Short mmCIF file of C-alpha atoms in Angstrom, two decimals:
data_model
loop_
_atom_site.label_atom_id
_atom_site.label_comp_id
_atom_site.label_asym_id
_atom_site.label_seq_id
_atom_site.Cartn_x
_atom_site.Cartn_y
_atom_site.Cartn_z
CA UNK B 1 14.20 -11.37 14.38
CA UNK B 2 13.05 -12.88 11.36
CA UNK B 3 11.07 -11.26 8.12
CA UNK B 4 8.05 -11.26 6.47
CA UNK B 5 6.84 -10.11 2.73
CA UNK B 6 3.89 -8.47 2.78
CA UNK B 7 1.96 -7.49 -0.43
CA UNK B 8 -1.34 -5.83 -1.25
CA UNK B 9 -3.06 -4.59 -3.91
CA UNK B 10 -5.10 -1.41 -4.71
CA UNK B 11 -6.87 -0.37 -7.34
CA UNK B 12 -7.57 3.43 -8.19
CA UNK B 13 -8.63 5.84 -10.40
CA UNK B 14 -5.77 8.03 -11.11
CA UNK B 15 -2.80 7.75 -13.49
CA UNK B 16 0.52 6.64 -12.67
CA UNK B 17 1.76 10.15 -13.55
CA UNK B 18 -0.71 11.63 -11.05
CA UNK B 19 0.02 8.90 -8.54
CA UNK B 20 4.01 8.42 -8.94
CA UNK B 21 4.89 11.97 -7.22
CA UNK B 22 3.10 10.30 -3.94
CA UNK B 23 4.93 7.26 -3.75
CA UNK B 24 8.53 8.65 -4.66
CA UNK B 25 9.23 12.49 -3.28
CA UNK B 26 9.24 13.76 0.20
CA UNK B 27 6.60 16.07 -0.31
CA UNK B 28 3.98 13.33 -1.40
CA UNK B 29 5.05 10.90 1.02
CA UNK B 30 4.16 13.34 3.79
CA UNK B 31 0.93 13.83 2.53
CA UNK B 32 -0.39 10.27 3.34
CA UNK B 33 2.57 7.73 4.24
CA UNK B 34 4.08 9.04 7.20
CA UNK B 35 4.06 12.02 10.02
CA UNK B 36 6.94 14.08 8.18
CA UNK B 37 9.31 13.20 5.30
CA UNK B 38 12.80 14.89 4.92
CA UNK B 39 14.98 14.57 2.07
CA UNK B 40 18.55 14.33 3.21
CA UNK B 41 20.51 14.02 0.24
CA UNK B 42 19.16 13.09 -3.48
CA UNK B 43 18.35 9.28 -2.59
CA UNK B 44 18.63 9.42 1.61
CA UNK B 45 14.80 9.46 3.16
CA UNK B 46 13.75 10.74 6.55
CA UNK B 47 10.35 8.85 7.45
CA UNK B 48 9.35 9.62 10.79
CA UNK B 49 6.42 8.06 12.80
CA UNK B 50 5.01 8.33 15.96
CA UNK B 51 7.93 11.14 16.69
CA UNK B 52 10.74 8.15 15.57
CA UNK B 53 13.63 9.03 12.86
CA UNK B 54 13.17 6.22 10.05
CA UNK B 55 16.47 6.82 7.19
CA UNK B 56 15.85 5.02 3.82
CA UNK B 57 17.84 4.99 0.83
CA UNK B 58 15.50 5.06 -2.14
CA UNK B 59 17.50 2.23 -3.76
CA UNK B 60 15.45 1.47 -7.02
CA UNK B 61 12.87 4.58 -9.71
CA UNK B 62 11.31 3.95 -12.54
CA UNK B 63 9.38 6.67 -14.14
CA UNK B 64 5.43 6.64 -13.37
CA UNK B 65 6.30 2.76 -12.59
CA UNK B 66 7.78 2.02 -9.24
CA UNK B 67 10.15 3.47 -6.29
CA UNK B 68 11.67 1.17 -3.32
CA UNK B 69 12.73 1.65 0.04
CA UNK B 70 15.14 0.73 1.87
CA UNK B 71 15.70 0.77 5.31
CA UNK B 72 18.76 1.51 7.15
CA UNK B 73 19.27 -1.00 9.62
CA UNK B 74 19.14 0.21 13.85
CA UNK B 75 21.99 -2.07 13.86
CA UNK B 76 25.34 -3.03 12.15
CA UNK B 77 24.49 -6.98 12.39
CA UNK B 78 20.87 -6.37 10.56
CA UNK B 79 21.65 -7.67 7.40
CA UNK B 80 18.50 -8.54 6.26
CA UNK B 81 17.12 -4.75 6.13
CA UNK B 82 13.21 -3.63 5.83
CA UNK B 83 12.17 -2.41 2.29
CA UNK B 84 8.62 -0.88 0.66
CA UNK B 85 8.53 -0.73 -2.64
CA UNK B 86 5.64 0.32 -4.72
CA UNK B 87 4.83 -0.19 -8.31
CA UNK B 88 1.86 1.14 -10.31
CA UNK B 89 0.43 -1.14 -13.52
CA UNK B 90 -2.07 -0.12 -15.21
CA UNK B 91 -4.98 -2.60 -16.66
CA UNK B 92 -5.39 -2.95 -20.32
CA UNK B 93 -8.95 -3.92 -20.12
CA UNK B 94 -10.17 -1.38 -17.24
CA UNK B 95 -7.52 1.69 -17.46
CA UNK B 96 -7.35 1.23 -14.13
CA UNK B 97 -4.35 1.99 -12.02
CA UNK B 98 -2.88 -0.70 -10.00
CA UNK B 99 -0.89 -0.11 -6.87
CA UNK B 100 1.16 -2.75 -5.74
CA UNK B 101 2.49 -2.48 -2.52
CA UNK B 102 5.35 -4.80 -0.89
CA UNK B 103 6.29 -4.33 2.95
CA UNK B 104 9.62 -6.58 3.17
CA UNK B 105 9.37 -6.14 7.31
CA UNK B 106 9.46 -8.03 11.35
CA UNK B 107 6.03 -7.49 11.26
CA UNK B 108 3.84 -10.72 10.53
CA UNK B 109 0.74 -9.69 11.26
CA UNK B 110 -1.60 -9.97 7.92
CA UNK B 111 -4.80 -8.61 9.57
CA UNK B 112 -2.77 -5.56 11.42
CA UNK B 113 -1.00 -4.82 8.32
CA UNK B 114 -3.76 -5.06 5.98
CA UNK B 115 -5.55 -2.12 7.76
CA UNK B 116 -2.64 -0.50 7.98
CA UNK B 117 -1.82 -0.25 4.47
CA UNK B 118 -5.87 0.25 4.12
CA UNK B 119 -5.99 3.37 6.18
CA UNK B 120 -2.84 5.03 4.07
CA UNK B 121 -4.26 4.36 0.59
CA UNK B 122 -7.95 5.50 1.98
CA UNK B 123 -5.73 8.65 2.65
CA UNK B 124 -3.89 8.38 -0.85
CA UNK B 125 -7.81 8.02 -2.40
CA UNK B 126 -8.61 11.62 -1.01
CA UNK B 127 -5.81 13.27 -1.95
CA UNK B 128 -5.89 12.12 -5.88
CA UNK B 129 -9.67 12.41 -6.07
CA UNK B 130 -10.87 8.79 -6.07
#
């Protein structure tokens, strides 16, 4: 199955320091991103959507900058695994924080992905007071 790299960016009126725990910690991610998120060890997360568990490794972490989660493939022959990356940048001009999301998966429906991420970010904005 071929993979699709979907990239979307959102402007948030919260500093990277405020946003970072929501994109890098199990408790933060559980508030807006998944039904349940538990930490298996220092870098292994268990994301639950629709009652189904998805294991991911925190493969990259830059304090107040970015977090990348590589999902463990369900079969051993799957080498091209899914991942989600959150990157934060602050505009020198406006002072706003931009959250760039890179969603690499088998879902190639741009419209569906846009709607999904808009809904998720709406929840995040409610939490951080945007």
